């Protein structure tokens, strides 16, 4: 009896030892399996890059320059001060029409051009306009490229100071009414809505939506139909008219902003002539600003930006010449650069907006104004070859080599359209500078109908 019990105890102990050993082994195996890489099956989703068929290209011009305050009985009434000279050309068939301007009676509206796509290819279309005024209340040179309508636009160079008359001009080339929401960034953020009927152009005084806002920046979002937004500016110092400008809307905010065609006509020891206005749209950041001339950095500084609050930076001490400005940050930024011909009353000014990327071929329109040049900037790491040729005779083009980080300044004929083709991504701007200290300029944009490839997942 005792012997049988001893045998059962020994058997039970053996089973416990074997069970414990098996348990330990299982734990070790599981730990080792987790630590070692497991063979897996990963299926990459099917995808294909598709370039959408190019559509028609539509450009809308700014139209007549508006004078405010000429009617002593109605200070808010607007009158046409002059019609810009227009230059346009396209690679194929195009149609032309005009928009209605209820605020300017008996005055032809701004022109709308549509270039038709041919055989699936994107049409090349460019138009630009310039106007010179010399009256008791408006003097100077203003110019801008005709651009496509957008659902979002940024106007950076406005002012509501005494002596300024700035107008937000909204054009609706579509067939349905658009609702424009204008959001003003300053010490406080405010929003206003405005209806823009189909096929019409209206204006909104900047002072009516941004009163008391220093260095305002306005974001315009369109619902119902895209809008073409421009900013018309004029300045009077005491009783002397001191410049006019047409500023196109800037592109979407980006952490990297490049300006081409920044003109310095004179050097001033006490009055800032070149001023950069920046806005960090989403979050605070440090903006690293570098000014370059002929590929060499001539000025650099770091500027702290608070989210939603515009900041102005004086780019002082620059010698007369043409510059590029590169800005890098860790958050999206919108900006523009104000250029003044000289200090004091009777001068002229112009706002330059950022120059977008250009790669491939696009058309560039040069209006009928003196001192026309194209500034080409290569901010990349590879040398670029650019061919600039009259659109009517591309075989007679000029080949321009631009080293990485360099630039080139090319004289062009007034009242002409050029084909600009580049094998690398570059930035470009059209600049005008007359002998009487008048200046204007705007960036060159890629073709309105060009389509980027879209990744499709079946």
Tab-separated table of C-alpha atoms in Angstrom, residues 113-307:
chain	number	residue	atom	x	y	z
A	113	UNK	CA	-10.445	84.671	-73.830
A	114	UNK	CA	-11.081	80.957	-74.388
A	115	UNK	CA	-8.595	78.787	-76.296
A	116	UNK	CA	-9.903	75.428	-77.456
A	117	UNK	CA	-8.012	72.205	-76.818
A	118	UNK	CA	-6.936	70.455	-80.005
A	119	UNK	CA	-6.481	66.679	-80.375
A	120	UNK	CA	-6.226	66.226	-76.622
A	121	UNK	CA	-3.328	68.658	-76.218
A	122	UNK	CA	-3.352	71.612	-73.828
A	123	UNK	CA	-3.745	74.925	-75.680
A	124	UNK	CA	-1.149	77.617	-75.064
A	125	UNK	CA	-2.756	80.975	-74.309
A	126	UNK	CA	-1.352	84.162	-72.810
A	127	UNK	CA	-2.619	87.715	-72.436
A	128	UNK	CA	-1.384	90.731	-70.500
A	129	UNK	CA	-2.372	94.360	-70.134
A	130	UNK	CA	-0.664	97.575	-69.047
A	131	UNK	CA	-1.817	101.153	-68.548
A	132	UNK	CA	-0.019	104.462	-67.956
A	133	UNK	CA	-1.950	107.274	-66.261
A	134	UNK	CA	-0.998	110.903	-65.787
A	135	UNK	CA	-3.858	112.876	-64.228
A	136	UNK	CA	-4.421	115.044	-61.184
A	137	UNK	CA	-5.379	112.062	-59.024
A	138	UNK	CA	-3.784	109.032	-60.719
A	139	UNK	CA	-0.263	108.687	-62.096
A	140	UNK	CA	2.024	105.760	-62.763
A	141	UNK	CA	2.307	102.468	-64.616
A	142	UNK	CA	0.242	99.378	-63.811
A	143	UNK	CA	0.172	96.004	-65.506
A	144	UNK	CA	-0.897	92.414	-64.978
A	145	UNK	CA	-1.312	89.149	-66.801
A	146	UNK	CA	-4.804	87.952	-67.619
A	147	UNK	CA	-5.416	84.881	-65.482
A	148	UNK	CA	-7.831	82.020	-65.009
A	149	UNK	CA	-10.532	82.125	-62.340
A	150	UNK	CA	-9.887	80.203	-59.094
A	151	UNK	CA	-11.818	78.916	-56.114
A	152	UNK	CA	-9.210	80.355	-53.709
A	153	UNK	CA	-7.176	83.550	-54.080
A	154	UNK	CA	-4.798	85.446	-51.793
A	155	UNK	CA	-4.379	89.238	-52.006
A	156	UNK	CA	-1.384	90.330	-49.956
A	157	UNK	CA	-0.488	93.894	-50.933
A	158	UNK	CA	-3.391	96.054	-49.825
A	159	UNK	CA	-3.509	99.117	-47.606
A	160	UNK	CA	-6.211	101.169	-45.863
A	161	UNK	CA	-3.979	104.070	-44.813
A	162	UNK	CA	-4.914	107.675	-45.531
A	163	UNK	CA	-4.387	108.520	-49.185
A	164	UNK	CA	-4.899	104.982	-50.477
A	165	UNK	CA	-7.764	103.805	-52.650
A	166	UNK	CA	-7.560	100.031	-52.884
A	167	UNK	CA	-10.274	97.982	-54.581
A	168	UNK	CA	-10.770	94.224	-54.616
A	169	UNK	CA	-11.959	93.499	-58.157
A	170	UNK	CA	-13.873	90.224	-58.601
A	171	UNK	CA	-14.661	88.810	-62.060
A	172	UNK	CA	-17.016	85.884	-62.649
A	173	UNK	CA	-16.540	84.447	-66.156
A	174	UNK	CA	-18.884	81.532	-65.442
A	175	UNK	CA	-22.561	80.904	-66.107
A	176	UNK	CA	-23.797	80.843	-62.490
A	177	UNK	CA	-23.628	83.295	-59.601
A	178	UNK	CA	-20.621	82.964	-57.301
A	179	UNK	CA	-20.441	83.694	-53.583
A	180	UNK	CA	-17.145	85.232	-52.508
A	181	UNK	CA	-16.085	84.892	-48.874
A	182	UNK	CA	-13.401	87.481	-48.067
A	183	UNK	CA	-11.417	86.734	-44.916
A	184	UNK	CA	-9.133	89.500	-43.633
A	185	UNK	CA	-6.048	88.533	-41.629
A	186	UNK	CA	-4.707	91.104	-39.178
A	187	UNK	CA	-4.737	91.583	-35.435
A	188	UNK	CA	-8.281	90.215	-35.675
A	189	UNK	CA	-9.718	87.908	-38.322
A	190	UNK	CA	-12.988	88.927	-39.975
A	191	UNK	CA	-15.040	87.555	-42.881
A	192	UNK	CA	-17.484	89.117	-45.337
A	193	UNK	CA	-19.495	87.577	-48.176
A	194	UNK	CA	-20.343	89.096	-51.548
A	195	UNK	CA	-22.418	87.805	-54.475
A	196	UNK	CA	-20.896	88.082	-57.949
A	197	UNK	CA	-23.436	87.498	-60.729
A	198	UNK	CA	-22.506	85.342	-63.704
A	199	UNK	CA	-20.639	87.128	-66.478
A	200	UNK	CA	-19.985	90.278	-64.444
A	201	UNK	CA	-17.206	92.135	-62.688
A	202	UNK	CA	-17.701	94.005	-59.411
A	203	UNK	CA	-15.426	95.752	-56.918
A	204	UNK	CA	-15.287	95.936	-53.133
A	205	UNK	CA	-13.359	98.745	-51.395
A	206	UNK	CA	-10.682	97.196	-49.202
A	207	UNK	CA	-11.423	99.786	-46.504
A	208	UNK	CA	-15.005	98.478	-46.224
A	209	UNK	CA	-13.847	95.033	-45.034
A	210	UNK	CA	-10.443	95.794	-43.477
A	211	UNK	CA	-10.916	99.182	-41.781
A	212	UNK	CA	-8.241	99.758	-39.151
A	213	UNK	CA	-6.230	96.691	-40.191
A	214	UNK	CA	-2.550	97.383	-40.696
A	215	UNK	CA	-0.883	95.396	-43.496
A	216	UNK	CA	-3.996	93.350	-44.328
A	217	UNK	CA	-3.942	90.021	-46.158
A	218	UNK	CA	-7.194	88.842	-47.746
A	219	UNK	CA	-8.140	85.266	-48.617
A	220	UNK	CA	-11.004	84.948	-51.094
A	221	UNK	CA	-12.849	81.639	-51.432
A	222	UNK	CA	-15.463	81.208	-54.154
A	223	UNK	CA	-18.507	78.947	-54.046
A	224	UNK	CA	-20.781	78.260	-56.978
A	225	UNK	CA	-18.234	79.353	-59.589
A	226	UNK	CA	-14.526	80.256	-59.570
A	227	UNK	CA	-13.547	83.936	-59.527
A	228	UNK	CA	-10.684	86.007	-60.858
A	229	UNK	CA	-9.513	88.306	-58.044
A	230	UNK	CA	-7.209	91.309	-58.483
A	231	UNK	CA	-6.264	94.216	-56.268
A	232	UNK	CA	-6.277	97.701	-57.799
A	233	UNK	CA	-4.265	100.204	-55.774
A	234	UNK	CA	-3.579	103.931	-55.965
A	235	UNK	CA	-1.838	106.345	-53.625
A	236	UNK	CA	-1.930	110.105	-53.030
A	237	UNK	CA	0.643	111.714	-50.709
A	238	UNK	CA	-0.780	115.036	-49.487
A	239	UNK	CA	-2.040	116.308	-52.863
A	240	UNK	CA	0.428	114.512	-55.128
A	241	UNK	CA	-0.584	111.281	-56.896
A	242	UNK	CA	2.140	108.743	-56.098
A	243	UNK	CA	1.585	105.566	-58.037
A	244	UNK	CA	-0.905	102.969	-59.231
A	245	UNK	CA	-0.786	99.173	-59.312
A	246	UNK	CA	-2.648	96.063	-60.435
A	247	UNK	CA	-1.809	93.097	-58.237
A	248	UNK	CA	-2.785	89.605	-59.229
A	249	UNK	CA	-3.708	87.056	-56.583
A	250	UNK	CA	-0.906	84.932	-55.178
A	251	UNK	CA	-0.803	81.152	-55.367
A	252	UNK	CA	-1.662	78.859	-52.457
A	253	UNK	CA	0.485	79.279	-49.306
A	254	UNK	CA	3.657	77.183	-49.251
A	255	UNK	CA	6.603	76.522	-46.944
A	256	UNK	CA	8.899	77.576	-49.820
A	257	UNK	CA	8.225	80.901	-51.539
A	258	UNK	CA	10.261	82.256	-54.477
A	259	UNK	CA	10.050	85.750	-55.961
A	260	UNK	CA	11.491	86.722	-59.340
A	261	UNK	CA	11.766	90.178	-60.880
A	262	UNK	CA	12.102	92.274	-57.712
A	263	UNK	CA	13.176	95.717	-58.966
A	264	UNK	CA	15.220	98.290	-57.088
A	265	UNK	CA	15.428	101.542	-59.076
A	266	UNK	CA	17.029	103.731	-56.404
A	267	UNK	CA	18.703	103.457	-53.023
A	268	UNK	CA	17.295	105.293	-50.011
A	269	UNK	CA	19.033	105.739	-46.677
A	270	UNK	CA	15.949	106.621	-44.617
A	271	UNK	CA	12.842	105.382	-46.471
A	272	UNK	CA	12.248	101.669	-47.109
A	273	UNK	CA	11.725	101.179	-50.839
A	274	UNK	CA	11.541	97.377	-50.888
A	275	UNK	CA	9.237	95.798	-48.295
A	276	UNK	CA	8.283	92.142	-47.872
A	277	UNK	CA	4.883	91.294	-46.363
A	278	UNK	CA	4.517	87.747	-45.016
A	279	UNK	CA	1.752	85.749	-43.377
A	280	UNK	CA	2.055	82.345	-41.728
A	281	UNK	CA	-1.395	80.984	-42.508
A	282	UNK	CA	-1.677	77.902	-40.272
A	283	UNK	CA	0.979	77.944	-37.556
A	284	UNK	CA	3.864	80.049	-36.311
A	285	UNK	CA	7.211	79.598	-38.016
A	286	UNK	CA	10.633	81.105	-38.590
A	287	UNK	CA	10.935	82.493	-42.140
A	288	UNK	CA	14.453	82.357	-43.576
A	289	UNK	CA	14.693	85.156	-46.166
A	290	UNK	CA	17.515	85.231	-48.729
A	291	UNK	CA	17.929	87.971	-51.350
A	292	UNK	CA	20.013	87.011	-54.413
A	293	UNK	CA	21.530	88.902	-57.323
A	294	UNK	CA	23.189	87.082	-60.228
A	295	UNK	CA	23.154	83.863	-58.218
A	296	UNK	CA	24.917	85.273	-55.141
A	297	UNK	CA	23.257	85.876	-51.774
A	298	UNK	CA	23.477	89.592	-50.945
A	299	UNK	CA	21.219	89.647	-47.889
A	300	UNK	CA	19.746	87.108	-45.478
A	301	UNK	CA	17.714	87.269	-42.271
A	302	UNK	CA	15.378	85.169	-40.150
A	303	UNK	CA	11.927	86.556	-39.402
A	304	UNK	CA	9.598	85.134	-36.712
A	305	UNK	CA	5.995	84.833	-37.884
A	306	UNK	CA	2.916	84.416	-35.719
A	307	UNK	CA	0.061	82.386	-37.143
